[in-house]
Short mmCIF file of C-alpha atoms and ligand atoms in Angstrom, two decimals:
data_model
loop_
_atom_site.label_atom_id
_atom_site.label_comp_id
_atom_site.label_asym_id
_atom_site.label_seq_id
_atom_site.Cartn_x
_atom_site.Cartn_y
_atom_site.Cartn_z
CA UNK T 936 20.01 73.20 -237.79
CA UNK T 937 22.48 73.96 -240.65
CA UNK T 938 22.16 77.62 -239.96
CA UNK T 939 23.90 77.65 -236.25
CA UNK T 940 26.40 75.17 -238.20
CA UNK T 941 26.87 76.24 -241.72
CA UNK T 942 28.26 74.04 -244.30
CA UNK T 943 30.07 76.88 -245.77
CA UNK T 944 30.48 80.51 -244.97
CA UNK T 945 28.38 82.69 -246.17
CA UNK T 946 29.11 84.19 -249.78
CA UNK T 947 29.91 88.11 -249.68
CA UNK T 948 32.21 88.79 -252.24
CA UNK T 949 32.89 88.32 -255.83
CA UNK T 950 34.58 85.31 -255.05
CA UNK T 951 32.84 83.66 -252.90
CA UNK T 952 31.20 81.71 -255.79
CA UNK T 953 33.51 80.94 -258.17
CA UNK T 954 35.65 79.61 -255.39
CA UNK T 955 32.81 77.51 -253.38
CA UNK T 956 32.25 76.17 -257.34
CA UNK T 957 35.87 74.89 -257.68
CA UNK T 958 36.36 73.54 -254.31
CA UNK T 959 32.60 71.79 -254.79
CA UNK T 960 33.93 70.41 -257.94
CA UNK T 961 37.00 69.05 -256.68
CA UNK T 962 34.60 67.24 -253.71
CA UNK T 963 32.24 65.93 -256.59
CA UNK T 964 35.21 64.45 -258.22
CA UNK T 965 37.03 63.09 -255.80
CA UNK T 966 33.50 61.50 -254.05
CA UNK T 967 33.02 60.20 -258.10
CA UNK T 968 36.61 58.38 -258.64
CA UNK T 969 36.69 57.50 -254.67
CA UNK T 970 33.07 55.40 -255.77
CA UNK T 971 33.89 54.21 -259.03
CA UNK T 972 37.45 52.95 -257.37
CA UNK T 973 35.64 51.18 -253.96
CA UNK T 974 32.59 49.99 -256.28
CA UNK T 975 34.60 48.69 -258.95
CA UNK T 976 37.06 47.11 -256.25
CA UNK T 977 34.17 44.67 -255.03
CA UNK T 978 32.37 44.38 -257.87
CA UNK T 979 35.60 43.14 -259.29
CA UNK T 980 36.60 40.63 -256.24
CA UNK T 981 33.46 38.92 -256.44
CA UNK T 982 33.32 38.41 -259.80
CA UNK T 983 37.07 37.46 -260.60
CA UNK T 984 37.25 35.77 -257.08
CA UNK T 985 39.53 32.91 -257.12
CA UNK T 986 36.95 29.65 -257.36
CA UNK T 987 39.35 26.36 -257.02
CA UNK T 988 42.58 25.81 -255.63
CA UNK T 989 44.11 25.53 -259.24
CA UNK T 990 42.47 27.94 -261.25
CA UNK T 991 44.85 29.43 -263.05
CA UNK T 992 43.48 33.22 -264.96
CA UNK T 993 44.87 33.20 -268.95
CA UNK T 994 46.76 35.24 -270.27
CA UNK T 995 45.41 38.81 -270.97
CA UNK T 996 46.67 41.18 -273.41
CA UNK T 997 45.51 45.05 -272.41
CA UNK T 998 43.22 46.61 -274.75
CA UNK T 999 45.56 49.60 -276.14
CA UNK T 1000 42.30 51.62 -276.06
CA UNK T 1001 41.24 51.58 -272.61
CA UNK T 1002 45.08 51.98 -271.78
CA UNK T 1003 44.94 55.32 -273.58
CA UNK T 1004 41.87 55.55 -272.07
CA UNK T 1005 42.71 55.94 -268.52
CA UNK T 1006 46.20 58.50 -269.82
CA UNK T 1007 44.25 60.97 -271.24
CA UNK T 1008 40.97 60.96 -268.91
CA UNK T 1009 43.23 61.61 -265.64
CA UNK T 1010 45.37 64.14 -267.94
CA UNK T 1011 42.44 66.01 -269.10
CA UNK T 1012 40.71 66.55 -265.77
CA UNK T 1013 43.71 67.68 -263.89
CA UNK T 1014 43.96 69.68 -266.76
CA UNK T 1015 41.11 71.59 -266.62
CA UNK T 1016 41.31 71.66 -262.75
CA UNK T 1017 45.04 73.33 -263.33
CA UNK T 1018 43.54 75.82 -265.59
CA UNK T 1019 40.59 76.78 -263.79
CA UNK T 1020 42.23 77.16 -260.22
CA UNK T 1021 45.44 78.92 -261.84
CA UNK T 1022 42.71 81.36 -263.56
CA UNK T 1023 41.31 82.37 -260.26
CA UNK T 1024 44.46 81.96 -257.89
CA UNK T 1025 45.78 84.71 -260.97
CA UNK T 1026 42.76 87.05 -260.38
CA UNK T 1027 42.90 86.78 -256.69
CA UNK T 1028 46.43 88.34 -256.88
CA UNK T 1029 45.94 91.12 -259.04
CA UNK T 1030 43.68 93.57 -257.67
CA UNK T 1031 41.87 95.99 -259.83
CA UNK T 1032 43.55 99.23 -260.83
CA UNK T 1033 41.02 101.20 -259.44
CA UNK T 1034 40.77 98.96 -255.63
CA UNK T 1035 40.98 101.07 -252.69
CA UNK T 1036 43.94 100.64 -250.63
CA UNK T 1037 43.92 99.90 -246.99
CA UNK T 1038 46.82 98.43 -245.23
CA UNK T 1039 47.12 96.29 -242.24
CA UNK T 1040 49.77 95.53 -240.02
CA UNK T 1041 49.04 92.05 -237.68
CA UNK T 1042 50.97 92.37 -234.28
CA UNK T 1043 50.41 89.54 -231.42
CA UNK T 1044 47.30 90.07 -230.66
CA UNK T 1045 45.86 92.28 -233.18
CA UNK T 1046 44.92 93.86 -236.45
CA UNK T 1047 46.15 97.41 -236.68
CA UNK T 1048 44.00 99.15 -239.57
CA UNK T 1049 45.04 102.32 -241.62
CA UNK T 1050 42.81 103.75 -244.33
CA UNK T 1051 44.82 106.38 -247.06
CA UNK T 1052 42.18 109.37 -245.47
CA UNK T 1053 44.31 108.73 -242.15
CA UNK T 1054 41.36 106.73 -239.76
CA UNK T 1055 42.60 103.96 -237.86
CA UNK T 1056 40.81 100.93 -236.57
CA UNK T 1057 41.83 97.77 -234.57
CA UNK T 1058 40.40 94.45 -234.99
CA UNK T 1059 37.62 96.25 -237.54
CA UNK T 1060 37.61 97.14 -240.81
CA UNK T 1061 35.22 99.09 -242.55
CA UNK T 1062 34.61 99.40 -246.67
CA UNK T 1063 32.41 99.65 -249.00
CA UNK T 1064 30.23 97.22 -250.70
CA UNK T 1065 30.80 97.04 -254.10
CA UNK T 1066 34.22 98.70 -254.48
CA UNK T 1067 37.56 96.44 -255.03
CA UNK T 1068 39.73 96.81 -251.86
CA UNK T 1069 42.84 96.32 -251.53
CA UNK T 1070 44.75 95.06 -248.78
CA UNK T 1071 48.44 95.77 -248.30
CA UNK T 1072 49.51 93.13 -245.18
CA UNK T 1073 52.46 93.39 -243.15
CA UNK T 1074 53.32 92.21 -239.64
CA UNK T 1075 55.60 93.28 -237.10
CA UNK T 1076 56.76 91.04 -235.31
CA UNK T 1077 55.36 86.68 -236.62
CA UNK T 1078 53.72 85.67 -239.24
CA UNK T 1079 49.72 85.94 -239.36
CA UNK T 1080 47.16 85.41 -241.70
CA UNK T 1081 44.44 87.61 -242.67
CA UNK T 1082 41.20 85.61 -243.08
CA UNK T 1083 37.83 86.68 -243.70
CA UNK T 1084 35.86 83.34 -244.70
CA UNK T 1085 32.93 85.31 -245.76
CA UNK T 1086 34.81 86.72 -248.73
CA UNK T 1087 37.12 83.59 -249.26
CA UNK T 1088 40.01 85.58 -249.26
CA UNK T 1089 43.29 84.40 -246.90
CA UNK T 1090 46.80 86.26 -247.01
CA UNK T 1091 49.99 85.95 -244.91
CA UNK T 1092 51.08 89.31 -242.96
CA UNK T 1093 54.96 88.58 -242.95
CA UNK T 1094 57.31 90.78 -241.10
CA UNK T 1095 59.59 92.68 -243.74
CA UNK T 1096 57.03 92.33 -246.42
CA UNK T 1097 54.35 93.36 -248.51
CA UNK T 1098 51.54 91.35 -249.49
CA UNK T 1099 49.00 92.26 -251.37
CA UNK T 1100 45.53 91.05 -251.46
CA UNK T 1101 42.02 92.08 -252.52
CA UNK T 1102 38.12 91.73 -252.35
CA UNK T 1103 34.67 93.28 -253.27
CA UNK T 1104 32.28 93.26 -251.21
CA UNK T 1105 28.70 91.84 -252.63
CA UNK T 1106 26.73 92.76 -249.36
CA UNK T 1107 26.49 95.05 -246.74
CA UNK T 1108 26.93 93.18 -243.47
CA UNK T 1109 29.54 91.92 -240.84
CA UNK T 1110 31.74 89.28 -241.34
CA UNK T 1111 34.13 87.83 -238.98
CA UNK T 1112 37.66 88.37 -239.35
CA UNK T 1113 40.72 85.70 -238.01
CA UNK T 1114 44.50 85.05 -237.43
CA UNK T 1115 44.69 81.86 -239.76
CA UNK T 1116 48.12 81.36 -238.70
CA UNK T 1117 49.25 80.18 -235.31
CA UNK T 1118 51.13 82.78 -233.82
CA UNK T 1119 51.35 82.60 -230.23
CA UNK T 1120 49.18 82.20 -226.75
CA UNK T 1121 46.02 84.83 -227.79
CA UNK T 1122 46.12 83.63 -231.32
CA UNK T 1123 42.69 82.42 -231.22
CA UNK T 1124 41.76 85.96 -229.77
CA UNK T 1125 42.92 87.85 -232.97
CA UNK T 1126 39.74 88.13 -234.64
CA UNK T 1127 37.86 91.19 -235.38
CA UNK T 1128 34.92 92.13 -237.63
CA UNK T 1129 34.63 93.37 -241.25
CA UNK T 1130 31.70 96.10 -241.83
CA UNK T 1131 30.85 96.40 -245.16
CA UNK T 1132 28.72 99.53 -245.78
CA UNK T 1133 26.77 101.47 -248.53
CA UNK T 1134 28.88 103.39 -250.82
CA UNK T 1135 27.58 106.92 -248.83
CA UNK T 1136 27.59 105.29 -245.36
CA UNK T 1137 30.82 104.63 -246.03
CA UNK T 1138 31.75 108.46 -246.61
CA UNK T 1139 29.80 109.33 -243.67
CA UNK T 1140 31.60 107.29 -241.47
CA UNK T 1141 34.98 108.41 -243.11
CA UNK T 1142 34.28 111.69 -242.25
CA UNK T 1143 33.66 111.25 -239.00
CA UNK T 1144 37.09 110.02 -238.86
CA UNK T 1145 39.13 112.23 -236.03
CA UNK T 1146 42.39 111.98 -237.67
CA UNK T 1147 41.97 114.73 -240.10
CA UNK T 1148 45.19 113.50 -241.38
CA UNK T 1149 45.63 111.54 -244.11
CA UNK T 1150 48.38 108.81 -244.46
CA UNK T 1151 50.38 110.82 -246.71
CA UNK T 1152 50.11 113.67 -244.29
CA UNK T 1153 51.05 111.64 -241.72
CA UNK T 1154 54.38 110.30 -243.81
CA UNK T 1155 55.17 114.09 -244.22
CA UNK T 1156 54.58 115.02 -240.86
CA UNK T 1157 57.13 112.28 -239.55
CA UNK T 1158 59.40 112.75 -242.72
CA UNK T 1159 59.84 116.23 -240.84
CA UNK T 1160 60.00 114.93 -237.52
CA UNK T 1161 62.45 112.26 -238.16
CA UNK T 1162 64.87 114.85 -240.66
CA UNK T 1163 64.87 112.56 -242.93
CA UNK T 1164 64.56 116.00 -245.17
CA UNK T 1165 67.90 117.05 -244.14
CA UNK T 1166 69.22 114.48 -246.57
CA UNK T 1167 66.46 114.19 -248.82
CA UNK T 1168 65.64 117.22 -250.59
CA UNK T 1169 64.07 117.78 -253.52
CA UNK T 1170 66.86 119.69 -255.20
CA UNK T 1171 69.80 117.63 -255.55
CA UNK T 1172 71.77 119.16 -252.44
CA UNK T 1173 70.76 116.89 -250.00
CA UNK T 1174 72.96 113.81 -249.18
CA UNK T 1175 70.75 111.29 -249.83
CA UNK T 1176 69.25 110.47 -253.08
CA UNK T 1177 65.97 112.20 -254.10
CA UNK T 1178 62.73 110.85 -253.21
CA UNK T 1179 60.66 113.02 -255.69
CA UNK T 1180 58.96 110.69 -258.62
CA UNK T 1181 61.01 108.06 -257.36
CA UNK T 1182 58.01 105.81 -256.74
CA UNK T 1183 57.62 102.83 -258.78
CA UNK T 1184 61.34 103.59 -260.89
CA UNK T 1185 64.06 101.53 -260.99
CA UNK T 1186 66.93 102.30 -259.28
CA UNK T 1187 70.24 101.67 -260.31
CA UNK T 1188 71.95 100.08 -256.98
CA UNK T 1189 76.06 100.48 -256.08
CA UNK T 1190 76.58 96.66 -256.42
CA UNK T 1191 75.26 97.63 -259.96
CA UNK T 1192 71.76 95.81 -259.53
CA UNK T 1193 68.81 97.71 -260.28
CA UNK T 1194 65.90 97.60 -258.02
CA UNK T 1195 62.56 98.74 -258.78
CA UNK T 1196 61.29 101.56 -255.59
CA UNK T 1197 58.33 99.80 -254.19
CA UNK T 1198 57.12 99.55 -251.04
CA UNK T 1199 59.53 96.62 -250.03
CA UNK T 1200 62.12 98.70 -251.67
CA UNK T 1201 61.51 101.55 -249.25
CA UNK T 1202 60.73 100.08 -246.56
CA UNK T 1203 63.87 98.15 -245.81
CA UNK T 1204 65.66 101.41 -247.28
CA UNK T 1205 64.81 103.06 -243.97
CA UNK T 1206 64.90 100.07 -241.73
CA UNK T 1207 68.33 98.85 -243.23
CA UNK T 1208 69.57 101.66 -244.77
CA UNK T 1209 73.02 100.01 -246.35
CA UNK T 1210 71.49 96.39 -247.64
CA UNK T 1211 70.72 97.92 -251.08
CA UNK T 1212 73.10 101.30 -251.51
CA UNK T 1213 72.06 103.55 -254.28
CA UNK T 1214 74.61 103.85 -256.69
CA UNK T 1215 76.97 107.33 -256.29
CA UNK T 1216 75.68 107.23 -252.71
CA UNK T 1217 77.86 106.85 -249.62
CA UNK T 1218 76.33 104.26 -247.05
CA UNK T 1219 75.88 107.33 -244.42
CA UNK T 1220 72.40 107.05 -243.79
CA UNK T 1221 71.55 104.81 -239.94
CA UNK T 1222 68.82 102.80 -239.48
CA UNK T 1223 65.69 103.90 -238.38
CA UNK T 1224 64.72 100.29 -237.02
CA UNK T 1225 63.16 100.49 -233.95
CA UNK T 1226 62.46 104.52 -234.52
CA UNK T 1227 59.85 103.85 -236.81
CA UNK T 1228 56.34 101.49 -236.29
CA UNK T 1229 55.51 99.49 -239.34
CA UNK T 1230 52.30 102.06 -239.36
CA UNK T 1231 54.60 104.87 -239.15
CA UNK T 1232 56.40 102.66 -242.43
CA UNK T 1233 53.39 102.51 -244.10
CA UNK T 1234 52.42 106.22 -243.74
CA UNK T 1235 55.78 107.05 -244.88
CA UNK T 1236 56.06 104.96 -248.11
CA UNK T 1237 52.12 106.80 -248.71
CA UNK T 1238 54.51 109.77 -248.62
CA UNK T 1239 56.87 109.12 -251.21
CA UNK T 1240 54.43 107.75 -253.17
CA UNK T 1241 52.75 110.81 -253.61
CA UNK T 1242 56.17 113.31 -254.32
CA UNK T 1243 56.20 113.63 -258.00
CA UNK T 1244 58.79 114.17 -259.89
CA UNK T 1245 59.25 117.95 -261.35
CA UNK T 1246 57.01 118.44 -263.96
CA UNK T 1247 59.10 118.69 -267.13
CA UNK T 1248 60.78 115.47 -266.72
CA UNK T 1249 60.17 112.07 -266.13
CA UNK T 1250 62.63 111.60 -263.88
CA UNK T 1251 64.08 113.94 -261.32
CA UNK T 1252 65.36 116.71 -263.55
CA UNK T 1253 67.59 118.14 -260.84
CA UNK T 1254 69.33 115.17 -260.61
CA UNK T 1255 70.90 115.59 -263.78
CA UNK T 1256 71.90 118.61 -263.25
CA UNK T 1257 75.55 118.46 -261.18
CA UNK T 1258 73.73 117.04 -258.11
CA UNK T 1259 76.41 115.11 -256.23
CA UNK T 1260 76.64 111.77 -258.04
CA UNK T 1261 74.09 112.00 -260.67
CA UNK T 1262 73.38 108.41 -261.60
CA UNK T 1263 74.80 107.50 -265.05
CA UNK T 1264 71.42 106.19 -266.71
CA UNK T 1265 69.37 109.48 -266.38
CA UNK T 1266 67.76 107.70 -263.54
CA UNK T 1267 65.31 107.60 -261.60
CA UNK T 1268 65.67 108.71 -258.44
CA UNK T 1269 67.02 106.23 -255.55
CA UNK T 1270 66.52 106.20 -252.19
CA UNK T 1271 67.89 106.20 -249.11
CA UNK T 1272 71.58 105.44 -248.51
CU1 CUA B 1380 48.09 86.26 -235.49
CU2 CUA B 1380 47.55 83.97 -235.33
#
């Protein structure tokens, strides 16, 4: 019977246990203190109950022991549950160095999938077992939530953002996949599947990818196509800061800030071009809202990711040498004005 109605998902990642465990403890302890509390209640009315009309109870004076008692009992158990559900909230947000990065975009209805070798998928998503992935969530137009019970992990794709979120897969298999966050008439209909594969099925069915175009590629080919190279060249002369190494820098902003070039960064540098100016840059650049698809974001932040600065240098060298306004801190290269 349980098995058409399961209790609990089914466990296919690595935290499927250790957060069933938690959440089992917190039921065991509430289900302990909600009995001892209802047990004790009418244990207690029956035995103090009230047995003339002028019985009168003496005075008591509270044992300072069983005060401090029921302080530090309470204190410790919330305690540990604090520590223990900080611990893995903590390791659910950092994803392995080594995860594989995939990156979603939720639209009403759907889950728009984008591997770094270029495939696509909608309402699937296919990975290997036994590899950290991680997931890079954004939406374009409300808020959803990627939800994949089977693995226990749940993440809000907000428009304008980045989120970050990761599993590894313990088991081949399909899991289902959901919207967890109301978002409109089909919400219910945003679902899709998660295929977890063997390491080499995997491959196989990357290869058989049609793309043939990676992400980067793809951020290339519509850097090109969109001339955003006209400005941004790699040798100083352009008009817009240079995008070589500038992944992952800080940038030193005009309102003097410094913010650090991540994907956020870059994003709304090409969607809203003047919100954070580059310092020695003129606010020239338009937006490319509307021009662009949040895939088409994503494919061009894989881009810039992967133009490194010229080898010699940390930073842009050219920039420090009599490019237009090079940056006064021998900077890191900006973005986009
Ligand atoms: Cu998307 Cu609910």
């Amino acid at each position: 019977m349980f098995t058409s109605f399961p209790l609990f998902p089914e466990q296919a990642s690595t935290f499927a246990s250790p957060v069933d465990e938690l959440y089992l403890f917190l039921v065991a302890l509430t289900a302990f203190f909600t009995l001892l509390i209802a047990g004790l209640l009418a244990v207690f009315a029956i035995q103090y109950k009230r047995r003339s009309e002028d019985e009168r109870p003496g005075h008591i004076v509270e044992p300072k022991a069983l005060e401090a008692a029921w302080i530090a009992v309470p204190l410790a158990i919330v305690v540990v549950v604090f520590f223990w559900s900080a611990q893995l909230y903590v390791s659910m947000n950092r994803p392995p160095r080594n995860a594989l990065d995939v990156y979603v975009v939720g639209k009403r209805w759907m889950w728009k999938v984008q591997h770094l070798t270029g495939q696509r998928e909608i309402n699937e998503l296919h990975v290997p077992v036994g590899l950290p992935i991680r997931l890079n969530l954004t939406s374009e137009d409300v808020i959803h939530s990627f939800f994949v019970p089977a693995f226990r992990v749940k993440k809000d794709a907000v428009p304008g953002r980045y989120n970050v979120a990761w599993f590894q897969a313990t088991r081949p298999g399909k899991y289902h996949l959901f919207c967890a966050e109301y978002c409109g008439t089909k919400h219910s209909g945003m679902i899709g599947w998660v295929t977890v594969m063997e390491p080499a099925q995997f491959q196989a069915w990357l290869a058989g990818g049609a793309s043939g175009m990676s992400l980067a590629a793809g951020g290339q080919k519509l850097f090109n196509e969109l001339a955003c190279v006209t400005c941004h060249r790699p040798d100083s002369q352009g008009r817009g800061p240079i995008l070589d190494g500038l992944f992952g820098k800080p940038v030193k902003l005009a309102s003097g800030e410094t913010a650090t070039a991540n994907e956020e960064y870059i994003r709304e540098s090409i969607v809203a071009p003047a919100a954070r100016i580059v310092a020695g840059y003129q606010p020239v650049m338009p937006t490319y809202q509307g021009l662009v698809s949040e895939e088409g974001l994503l494919q061009l932040i894989a881009y810039i990711q992967t133009l490194k600065a010229p080898a010699g240098g940390e930073a842009p060298a050219a920039a420090a040498t009599g490019g237009p306004k090079p940056r006064k801190d021998k900077a890191r290269d900006p973005r986009a004005p």
